Coordinates of C-alpha atoms and ligand atoms in Angstrom, one line a residue:
M1 CA -0.7 9.7 -7.1
A2 CA -3.1 7.7 -9.3
F3 CA -6.0 9.6 -10.8
S4 CA -9.3 9.0 -8.9
S5 CA -11.6 9.8 -11.8
M6 CA -11.9 11.2 -15.4
R7 CA -12.6 14.6 -13.8
A8 CA -9.3 14.5 -11.9
F9 CA -7.6 13.7 -15.1
A10 CA -9.4 16.4 -17.0
E11 CA -8.3 18.9 -14.3
K12 CA -4.7 17.8 -14.6
L13 CA -4.9 18.2 -18.4
E14 CA -6.3 21.7 -17.9
A15 CA -3.6 22.7 -15.4
E16 CA -1.0 21.5 -18.0
K17 CA -2.7 23.6 -20.7
E18 CA -3.6 20.4 -22.6
L19 CA -7.4 20.9 -22.5
I20 CA -9.9 23.3 -24.0
R21 CA -13.3 23.7 -22.4
I22 CA -16.2 24.1 -24.9
T23 CA -19.0 25.8 -23.1
E24 CA -21.5 26.1 -26.0
P25 CA -23.8 23.2 -26.8
V26 CA -22.3 20.8 -29.3
A27 CA -24.3 18.0 -30.9
T28 CA -23.2 14.4 -30.1
E29 CA -24.2 13.6 -33.6
L30 CA -21.2 14.5 -35.9
E31 CA -20.6 18.0 -34.4
I32 CA -18.2 16.7 -31.7
T33 CA -16.4 14.6 -34.4
A34 CA -15.8 17.8 -36.4
L35 CA -14.2 19.6 -33.5
A36 CA -12.3 16.5 -32.3
D37 CA -11.0 15.6 -35.7
R38 CA -9.7 19.1 -36.2
E39 CA -7.8 18.8 -32.9
M40 CA -6.4 15.3 -33.6
K41 CA -5.1 16.5 -37.0
S42 CA -3.4 19.5 -35.5
P43 CA 0.4 19.5 -34.8
N44 CA 1.2 17.2 -31.9
G45 CA -2.4 16.0 -31.6
G46 CA -3.8 19.4 -30.6
R47 CA -5.5 19.5 -27.2
A48 CA -8.1 17.5 -25.3
L49 CA -11.7 18.8 -25.5
L50 CA -14.1 19.0 -22.6
I51 CA -17.6 19.4 -24.1
E52 CA -19.5 20.8 -21.2
K53 CA -23.0 20.8 -22.9
P54 CA -23.3 17.8 -25.2
L55 CA -26.5 18.2 -27.2
L56 CA -28.4 14.9 -27.4
P57 CA -30.5 13.9 -30.5
N58 CA -33.7 14.6 -28.6
G59 CA -32.7 18.3 -28.2
S60 CA -31.8 18.2 -24.5
I61 CA -28.4 18.9 -23.0
S62 CA -26.9 15.8 -21.3
S63 CA -25.9 16.2 -17.7
F64 CA -22.6 14.5 -18.4
P65 CA -19.8 16.4 -20.1
V66 CA -17.8 14.6 -22.9
L67 CA -14.0 14.3 -22.7
I68 CA -12.3 13.6 -26.0
N69 CA -8.8 13.5 -27.3
A70 CA -7.5 13.1 -23.7
F71 CA -4.9 10.5 -24.8
G72 CA -4.2 12.2 -28.2
S73 CA -0.5 13.2 -27.9
R74 CA 2.6 11.6 -26.6
R75 CA 2.6 14.1 -23.7
R76 CA -1.1 13.5 -22.8
M77 CA -0.5 9.8 -23.0
A78 CA 2.4 10.2 -20.5
L79 CA 0.2 12.4 -18.3
A80 CA -2.4 9.6 -18.2
L81 CA 0.2 7.1 -17.1
E82 CA 1.8 9.7 -14.8
V83 CA 5.2 9.6 -16.2
T84 CA 7.4 12.2 -17.9
D85 CA 7.6 10.1 -21.0
V86 CA 6.1 6.8 -22.0
D87 CA 9.7 5.4 -22.4
E88 CA 10.0 5.5 -18.6
I89 CA 7.5 2.6 -18.5
T90 CA 9.5 0.8 -21.2
D91 CA 12.6 1.1 -18.9
Q92 CA 10.6 -0.1 -15.8
I93 CA 9.4 -3.2 -17.6
A94 CA 12.8 -3.9 -19.1
F95 CA 14.2 -3.7 -15.6
L96 CA 11.6 -6.1 -14.2
L97 CA 12.3 -8.6 -17.0
K98 CA 15.9 -8.5 -16.3
A99 CA 15.5 -8.8 -12.5
K100 CA 18.4 -10.6 -11.0
P101 CA 20.1 -10.6 -7.6
P102 CA 21.4 -7.1 -6.7
R103 CA 25.1 -6.6 -7.1
S104 CA 25.3 -3.4 -5.1
L105 CA 23.5 -1.4 -2.5
A106 CA 22.1 0.9 -5.2
D107 CA 20.8 -2.2 -7.1
A108 CA 19.2 -3.5 -3.9
W109 CA 17.4 -0.2 -3.3
T110 CA 16.1 -0.1 -6.8
L111 CA 14.8 -3.7 -6.6
L112 CA 13.2 -2.9 -3.2
R113 CA 11.4 0.1 -4.8
E114 CA 10.3 -1.9 -7.8
G115 CA 9.1 -4.6 -5.3
F116 CA 6.9 -2.0 -3.5
D117 CA 5.4 -0.9 -6.8
L118 CA 4.6 -4.6 -7.6
I119 CA 2.7 -4.9 -4.4
H120 CA 0.2 -2.5 -5.9
T121 CA -0.4 -4.8 -8.9
R122 CA -2.8 -6.8 -6.7
P123 CA -6.3 -5.3 -6.6
S124 CA -8.0 -4.4 -3.3
R125 CA -11.6 -5.1 -2.5
V126 CA -14.1 -2.5 -1.3
T127 CA -17.8 -2.7 -0.5
T128 CA -18.9 0.4 -2.4
G129 CA -17.3 3.3 -4.2
P130 CA -17.9 6.5 -6.2
C131 CA -19.1 4.5 -9.3
K132 CA -22.2 3.7 -7.2
E133 CA -23.2 7.2 -6.2
V134 CA -26.2 6.9 -8.5
V135 CA -27.7 3.5 -9.2
H136 CA -30.2 2.9 -12.0
R137 CA -31.5 -0.7 -12.0
L138 CA -33.2 -0.8 -15.3
D139 CA -35.8 -3.3 -14.1
D140 CA -37.0 -0.4 -11.7
G141 CA -38.5 1.1 -14.8
W142 CA -36.0 2.2 -17.5
D143 CA -38.1 5.1 -18.6
K144 CA -36.3 7.0 -15.7
F145 CA -32.8 6.6 -17.1
S146 CA -31.3 4.8 -20.1
L147 CA -28.3 4.8 -22.4
A148 CA -30.2 7.6 -24.3
D149 CA -29.2 9.9 -21.4
V150 CA -25.5 9.3 -21.9
P151 CA -23.9 11.5 -24.6
V152 CA -22.8 8.7 -26.9
L153 CA -21.4 10.0 -30.2
K154 CA -22.6 9.3 -33.6
C155 CA -19.1 9.7 -35.1
W156 CA -19.4 9.6 -38.9
P157 CA -22.4 10.3 -41.3
R158 CA -22.9 6.6 -42.4
D159 CA -22.4 5.1 -38.9
G160 CA -25.3 2.7 -38.1
G161 CA -26.0 4.7 -34.9
P162 CA -24.2 6.1 -31.9
F163 CA -21.2 4.1 -30.6
V164 CA -19.5 3.9 -27.2
T165 CA -15.9 4.2 -28.3
L166 CA -13.8 4.0 -25.2
P167 CA -15.5 1.2 -23.2
T168 CA -13.5 -1.2 -21.0
V169 CA -15.3 -4.5 -21.2
Y170 CA -15.0 -7.0 -18.3
T171 CA -15.6 -10.7 -19.0
Q172 CA -14.7 -13.9 -17.3
D173 CA -13.5 -17.2 -18.7
P174 CA -16.3 -19.6 -17.5
D175 CA -13.8 -22.5 -17.1
S176 CA -10.8 -20.8 -15.4
G177 CA -12.5 -17.8 -13.9
D178 CA -9.8 -15.6 -15.4
R179 CA -10.8 -12.0 -16.0
N180 CA -10.3 -10.1 -19.2
I181 CA -10.6 -6.4 -19.9
G182 CA -10.8 -5.4 -23.6
M183 CA -11.8 -2.3 -25.5
Y184 CA -14.6 -3.3 -27.9
R185 CA -16.9 -0.7 -29.4
M186 CA -20.7 -0.8 -28.6
Q187 CA -23.4 0.3 -31.0
I188 CA -26.4 1.7 -29.2
F189 CA -29.4 -0.3 -30.4
D190 CA -31.9 1.2 -27.9
G191 CA -31.8 2.6 -24.4
R192 CA -30.9 -0.7 -22.9
T193 CA -29.4 -2.8 -25.7
T194 CA -26.1 -2.4 -27.5
G195 CA -23.9 -4.4 -29.8
M196 CA -20.7 -6.0 -28.5
H197 CA -18.0 -5.8 -31.1
W198 CA -15.4 -8.2 -29.9
Q199 CA -13.7 -9.5 -33.0
L200 CA -13.0 -13.1 -33.7
H201 CA -9.5 -13.2 -32.4
K202 CA -10.0 -11.2 -29.2
V203 CA -10.1 -12.7 -25.7
A204 CA -13.7 -11.8 -24.9
A205 CA -14.7 -13.6 -28.1
R206 CA -13.0 -16.7 -26.8
H207 CA -14.8 -16.3 -23.4
G208 CA -18.1 -15.8 -25.3
K209 CA -17.6 -18.9 -27.4
R210 CA -17.6 -21.0 -24.3
Y211 CA -20.9 -19.5 -23.2
Y212 CA -22.4 -20.1 -26.7
E213 CA -21.3 -23.7 -26.3
T214 CA -23.0 -24.1 -22.9
G215 CA -26.0 -21.9 -23.6
Q216 CA -25.5 -20.0 -20.3
R217 CA -26.0 -16.3 -20.0
M218 CA -22.7 -14.4 -20.1
P219 CA -22.3 -11.6 -17.6
V220 CA -20.5 -8.6 -19.0
A221 CA -19.7 -5.3 -17.3
V222 CA -18.6 -2.2 -19.1
C223 CA -16.7 0.6 -17.3
L224 CA -16.2 4.1 -18.6
G225 CA -13.7 6.6 -17.2
G226 CA -12.2 6.3 -13.8
D227 CA -8.4 6.3 -13.8
P228 CA -7.2 6.9 -17.4
V229 CA -4.9 3.9 -17.0
M230 CA -7.9 1.6 -17.3
P231 CA -8.8 2.3 -21.0
F232 CA -5.1 2.1 -21.8
C233 CA -4.8 -1.4 -20.2
A234 CA -8.0 -2.5 -22.0
M235 CA -6.6 -1.7 -25.4
A236 CA -3.1 -3.0 -24.7
P237 CA -2.6 -6.5 -26.3
M238 CA -1.9 -8.4 -23.1
P239 CA -1.5 -12.1 -23.5
D240 CA -4.7 -14.1 -22.9
G241 CA -4.9 -15.1 -19.2
L242 CA -2.8 -12.2 -18.0
D243 CA -5.1 -9.9 -15.9
E244 CA -5.2 -6.3 -17.1
I245 CA -6.0 -5.3 -13.5
L246 CA -2.4 -6.3 -12.6
L247 CA -1.0 -4.1 -15.3
A248 CA -3.2 -1.2 -14.2
G249 CA -2.0 -1.6 -10.6
F250 CA 1.6 -1.6 -11.8
L251 CA 1.1 1.4 -14.0
R252 CA -0.8 3.5 -11.4
K253 CA 1.5 2.4 -8.6
K254 CA -1.6 1.9 -6.5
S255 CA -4.0 -1.1 -6.2
V256 CA -7.1 -0.9 -8.2
P257 CA -10.1 -1.0 -5.8
L258 CA -12.6 -3.5 -7.0
V259 CA -16.3 -3.5 -6.1
K260 CA -19.0 -6.1 -6.8
C261 CA -21.6 -5.2 -9.5
E262 CA -25.2 -4.8 -8.6
T263 CA -26.8 -7.3 -10.9
I264 CA -24.1 -9.6 -12.1
D265 CA -21.3 -11.6 -10.5
L266 CA -18.4 -9.5 -11.7
E267 CA -16.1 -7.0 -10.1
V268 CA -15.2 -3.5 -11.5
P269 CA -13.0 -0.6 -10.5
A270 CA -14.8 1.4 -7.8
H271 CA -13.4 4.7 -9.2
S272 CA -15.1 4.2 -12.6
D273 CA -17.2 7.1 -13.9
F274 CA -19.9 4.8 -15.3
V275 CA -20.5 1.0 -14.9
I276 CA -22.9 -0.6 -17.4
E277 CA -23.9 -4.1 -16.2
G278 CA -25.6 -6.6 -18.4
Y279 CA -25.4 -9.9 -20.2
I280 CA -25.2 -11.7 -23.5
D281 CA -27.8 -14.3 -24.2
P282 CA -26.2 -17.1 -26.3
T283 CA -29.6 -18.4 -27.3
E284 CA -30.2 -15.2 -29.2
P285 CA -29.1 -14.8 -32.8
L286 CA -26.2 -12.3 -33.6
R287 CA -27.5 -8.9 -34.5
P288 CA -26.4 -6.7 -37.4
E289 CA -23.8 -4.3 -36.2
G290 CA -22.3 -1.3 -38.1
P291 CA -21.5 0.3 -40.5
F292 CA -18.9 2.2 -38.5
G293 CA -16.3 4.7 -39.6
D294 CA -13.3 2.7 -38.3
H295 CA -9.6 2.9 -37.4
T296 CA -8.8 2.0 -41.0
G297 CA -10.2 5.3 -42.3
F298 CA -13.0 3.4 -44.1
Y299 CA -16.4 2.3 -43.0
T300 CA -16.5 -1.3 -41.8
P301 CA -19.6 -3.0 -43.1
V302 CA -22.5 -4.5 -41.2
D303 CA -21.7 -7.8 -39.6
G304 CA -23.2 -10.1 -36.9
Y305 CA -22.2 -9.5 -33.3
P306 CA -23.8 -10.4 -29.9
A307 CA -26.4 -8.1 -28.4
F308 CA -25.6 -6.8 -24.9
H309 CA -28.6 -6.4 -22.6
V310 CA -28.2 -3.8 -19.9
T311 CA -29.5 -4.6 -16.5
C312 CA -28.1 -1.7 -14.5
I313 CA -26.2 1.6 -15.0
T314 CA -24.4 3.1 -12.0
H315 CA -22.4 6.3 -12.2
R316 CA -20.6 9.1 -10.2
R317 CA -22.8 12.1 -9.5
D318 CA -20.3 14.3 -11.5
A319 CA -19.4 11.6 -14.1
I320 CA -17.6 12.6 -17.3
Y321 CA -18.2 10.5 -20.4
P322 CA -14.9 9.6 -22.1
A323 CA -15.1 9.2 -25.9
T324 CA -12.9 9.1 -28.9
I325 CA -13.3 9.0 -32.7
V326 CA -11.4 6.7 -35.0
G327 CA -10.8 7.3 -38.7
K328 CA -8.1 8.4 -41.1
P329 CA -4.8 8.9 -39.1
P330 CA -3.6 10.6 -37.2
M331 CA -6.2 10.1 -34.5
E332 CA -6.1 9.8 -30.8
D333 CA -5.7 6.0 -30.9
L334 CA -2.3 6.5 -32.6
Y335 CA -0.8 7.6 -29.3
M336 CA -2.5 4.8 -27.4
G337 CA -1.2 2.2 -29.9
Q338 CA 2.3 3.7 -29.9
A339 CA 2.4 3.7 -26.1
S340 CA 1.3 0.1 -25.9
A341 CA 4.0 -0.8 -28.5
R342 CA 6.6 0.9 -26.2
L343 CA 5.2 -1.2 -23.3
F344 CA 5.8 -4.4 -25.1
L345 CA 9.2 -3.5 -26.6
P346 CA 11.1 -5.1 -23.7
V347 CA 9.1 -8.3 -24.1
F348 CA 9.9 -8.4 -27.8
K349 CA 13.6 -7.7 -27.0
M350 CA 13.7 -10.4 -24.4
N351 CA 12.5 -12.9 -27.1
F352 CA 14.6 -11.4 -29.8
P353 CA 17.7 -9.8 -28.3
E354 CA 18.8 -8.5 -31.7
I355 CA 15.9 -6.1 -31.9
V356 CA 17.0 -2.5 -31.3
D357 CA 13.8 -0.7 -31.8
M358 CA 10.3 -0.9 -33.3
A359 CA 7.7 1.5 -34.6
L360 CA 4.2 1.4 -35.8
P361 CA 3.9 4.5 -38.0
A362 CA 0.7 6.4 -38.1
E363 CA 0.0 5.6 -41.7
G364 CA -0.1 1.9 -40.9
V365 CA -3.0 2.3 -38.4
F366 CA -1.7 -0.1 -35.7
H367 CA -1.0 -3.3 -37.5
N368 CA -0.6 -2.5 -41.2
L369 CA 3.0 -1.5 -41.1
V370 CA 5.7 -2.3 -38.6
F371 CA 9.3 -1.0 -38.8
V372 CA 11.9 -3.0 -36.8
S373 CA 15.6 -2.4 -36.5
I374 CA 18.0 -5.2 -35.7
R375 CA 21.7 -5.7 -34.9
K376 CA 22.2 -8.3 -37.6
Q377 CA 24.7 -11.0 -37.0
Y378 CA 24.0 -13.9 -39.3
P379 CA 22.3 -14.5 -42.7
Y380 CA 18.5 -14.4 -42.9
Q381 CA 18.2 -13.0 -39.4
A382 CA 15.6 -10.5 -40.7
Y383 CA 13.4 -13.4 -41.7
K384 CA 13.6 -14.9 -38.3
I385 CA 12.4 -11.6 -36.9
M386 CA 9.5 -11.5 -39.4
H387 CA 8.3 -15.0 -38.5
G388 CA 8.8 -14.3 -34.8
L389 CA 6.7 -11.2 -34.8
W390 CA 3.9 -12.7 -36.9
G391 CA 3.8 -15.4 -34.2
M392 CA 3.4 -13.0 -31.2
G393 CA -0.1 -12.2 -30.1
Q394 CA -1.8 -9.4 -32.0
M395 CA 1.4 -8.9 -34.1
M396 CA -0.1 -11.7 -36.2
F397 CA -2.2 -8.9 -37.8
T398 CA 0.8 -7.0 -39.2
K399 CA 0.5 -6.7 -42.9
I400 CA 3.9 -5.3 -43.8
I401 CA 7.1 -5.7 -41.8
V402 CA 10.2 -3.8 -42.8
V403 CA 13.4 -4.9 -41.1
V404 CA 16.3 -2.4 -41.1
D405 CA 19.8 -2.3 -39.7
A406 CA 20.5 -1.0 -36.1
H407 CA 21.5 2.5 -37.1
V408 CA 18.2 3.3 -38.9
N409 CA 15.8 5.4 -36.9
V410 CA 12.5 3.5 -37.1
H411 CA 10.6 6.5 -35.8
D412 CA 11.6 8.5 -38.9
T413 CA 9.5 7.0 -41.7
S414 CA 11.6 8.8 -44.3
D415 CA 14.8 7.2 -43.0
V416 CA 13.2 3.7 -43.1
L417 CA 11.7 4.3 -46.6
F418 CA 15.1 5.5 -47.8
H419 CA 16.8 2.2 -46.6
L420 CA 13.9 0.1 -47.9
C421 CA 14.1 1.6 -51.4
A422 CA 17.9 1.5 -51.5
N423 CA 18.6 -1.8 -49.9
I424 CA 16.1 -4.3 -51.4
D425 CA 16.1 -6.3 -54.5
P426 CA 12.3 -6.8 -54.3
Q427 CA 12.2 -10.4 -55.4
R428 CA 15.2 -11.5 -53.4
D429 CA 14.4 -9.5 -50.2
S430 CA 10.7 -10.0 -49.8
L431 CA 8.7 -12.8 -48.1
L432 CA 5.1 -13.4 -48.6
T433 CA 3.1 -15.6 -46.2
K434 CA -0.4 -16.3 -45.1
G435 CA -2.1 -15.9 -41.8
P436 CA -5.1 -14.6 -39.8
C437 CA -5.6 -10.9 -40.4
D438 CA -7.4 -8.0 -38.6
S439 CA -11.2 -8.3 -38.9
L440 CA -11.3 -4.6 -39.8
D441 CA -9.1 -5.1 -42.9
H442 CA -11.2 -4.7 -46.0
A443 CA -8.4 -5.5 -48.4
P444 CA -8.4 -9.4 -48.2
S445 CA -10.9 -11.1 -50.4
V446 CA -12.2 -13.1 -47.4
A447 CA -12.6 -11.6 -43.9
N448 CA -10.1 -12.5 -41.2
I449 CA -7.6 -14.3 -43.4
G450 CA -5.0 -12.9 -45.8
S451 CA -1.4 -12.5 -46.6
H452 CA 1.5 -10.7 -45.0
I453 CA 4.7 -9.3 -46.6
G454 CA 8.1 -8.8 -45.0
F455 CA 11.0 -6.8 -46.5
D456 CA 14.6 -7.4 -45.5
A457 CA 16.0 -3.9 -45.9
T458 CA 19.2 -4.7 -44.0
S459 CA 22.6 -4.7 -45.7
K460 CA 23.3 -8.1 -47.2
L461 CA 25.9 -10.6 -46.2
A462 CA 27.9 -12.9 -48.4
G463 CA 26.1 -15.8 -46.7
E464 CA 22.8 -14.4 -48.1
G465 CA 24.0 -15.0 -51.7
Y466 CA 25.3 -11.4 -52.2
P467 CA 28.6 -11.9 -53.9
R468 CA 29.4 -8.1 -54.2
E469 CA 30.8 -5.8 -51.6
W470 CA 28.0 -3.9 -49.7
P471 CA 28.6 -0.2 -50.1
E472 CA 29.2 2.2 -47.3
E473 CA 26.6 4.9 -46.6
C474 CA 27.8 8.5 -47.2
A475 CA 28.1 10.3 -43.9
L476 CA 30.4 13.0 -42.4
P477 CA 32.2 12.3 -39.1
A478 CA 30.2 13.4 -36.1
T479 CA 33.1 15.4 -34.7
L480 CA 33.3 17.5 -37.9
L481 CA 29.6 18.2 -37.8
E482 CA 29.9 19.3 -34.2
E483 CA 32.8 21.6 -34.9
M484 CA 31.0 23.2 -37.9
E485 CA 27.9 23.7 -35.8
K486 CA 30.0 25.6 -33.2
R487 CA 31.8 27.7 -35.9
F488 CA 28.7 28.3 -38.0
P489 CA 25.7 28.1 -35.6
R490 CA 22.4 27.7 -37.4
G491 CA 20.1 30.7 -37.9
R492 CA 22.9 33.2 -37.1
Ligands
LIG1 C1 -10.4 3.2 -29.5 C2 -10.3 1.7 -29.7 C3 -11.4 1.0 -30.1 C4 -11.3 -0.4 -30.3 N1 -12.4 -1.1 -30.7 C5 -12.3 -2.4 -30.9 C6 -13.5 -3.2 -31.2 O1 -14.6 -2.6 -31.5 N2 -13.3 -4.5 -31.3 C7 -12.2 -5.2 -31.1 O2 -12.1 -6.4 -31.2 N3 -11.1 -4.5 -30.8 C8 -11.1 -3.1 -30.7 N4 -10.0 -2.4 -30.3 C9 -8.7 -3.1 -30.1 C10 -8.7 -3.9 -28.8 O3 -9.1 -3.1 -27.8 C11 -7.3 -4.5 -28.6 O4 -7.1 -5.4 -29.6 C12 -7.2 -5.2 -27.2 O5 -5.9 -5.7 -27.0 C13 -8.2 -6.3 -27.1 O6 -8.1 -6.9 -25.8 P1 -8.1 -8.5 -25.7 O7 -6.7 -8.9 -26.2 O8 -8.1 -8.6 -24.2 O9 -9.2 -9.1 -26.4 C14 -10.1 -1.1 -30.1 C15 -9.0 -0.3 -29.7 C16 -9.1 1.1 -29.5 C17 -7.9 1.8 -29.1

């Protein structure tokens, strides 16, 4: 059963002993960060926090609780996607990609079941929904309600203000009508205006560019909460033109019910906790946005981004405000990023059948470091993989790729570093290249462009100009290890 709201998800987390309720007032400015950061740095991501009485900067208590770190462990990420482990989804996607005529009755049943699940990928249309239980049209007089009533966090001391950190942002391609949902932070400028931090390479930025070319107002809707599948789909690097709503329907095994917005011509999930409607005015200059304590663990500096003008805020009567903080890893987004990497693994494997596994270690903060293991068959295959990955969607941002042999466990950083250090002749086995890079990366001299390095840490073949014999790794036979374990159990 798909989650009907953030509250339903919070209740599930509580039932699974994955959530702590904080009943005392906690300030949205820095204090929630201090509690959440402590949890996120605890073993296995600590627990989710439900801050029941968020203390707003004006000294009042917000009527909306804050849910934070709800995705911050492999288990909670699986609970959000309603699977026992995220790898179940990897298997489902691998199965779909391999779909071929059934060869047995069992095969046929499985295909039929998958087919039913796929029916749910299509959204349904409803005329109203819980997200409209309370409607504030800001032109009714915005002194009654504004963004200042929502418990938006000021995350780090030098942040330029409070930032909405788990928004799902709905935009439409003005030419094709294609929908996109992305997660782009929003700095609160005032009660009805925010920044819209879609970076240069993101899909909404491409949609926005078309509106800037035509000078037409760009409708934008921002949803918060609802089924936890939604923020996951928004941050997942789906190819441009592929609707995240389809992915959401597939993951929740239930159609996403869409409802029309009040003041703009866009549709949003009716089960959202909050919907913030508004527009971007292309005739307006970009506004300074930032600084912001970012995923990188550093503050990203002030830069120009579009201003988002709010026309209407609708919400559930018992809405919960979902938030996260980003910063030095490990943070909650690590688990979201890792789950999305598992989701795309079958797609990578379909393009590159030699890929065995892939990992984005925490220290690399999403794109900085990628480990990939391959079943190597021919000379320079590791370089083919590097080029291939740098050419696939947001993998273009990867700063460092390390390719290892199939037996290396890419989820064990120590195992990868051991093989990297042992197997490379740095000059021979590294490849430097140029390309676009993550807008958040402060290391390149010029924003958005930079270099990438790949290391071929696989064992070398004669065809790769290695005239010597590659040595064998020391290891004891598995049968001997098992027998010794039986005879001399650990901790006896
Ligand atoms: C917590 C969180 C915050 C994010 N904030 C931003 C952001 O402010 N700007 C941005 O361009 N990407 C941000 N991202 C990454 C995008 O959501 C991600 O690249 C997504 O795939 C973009 O969607 P798109 O490909 O449809 O543009 C964030 C991701 C997470 C998990």
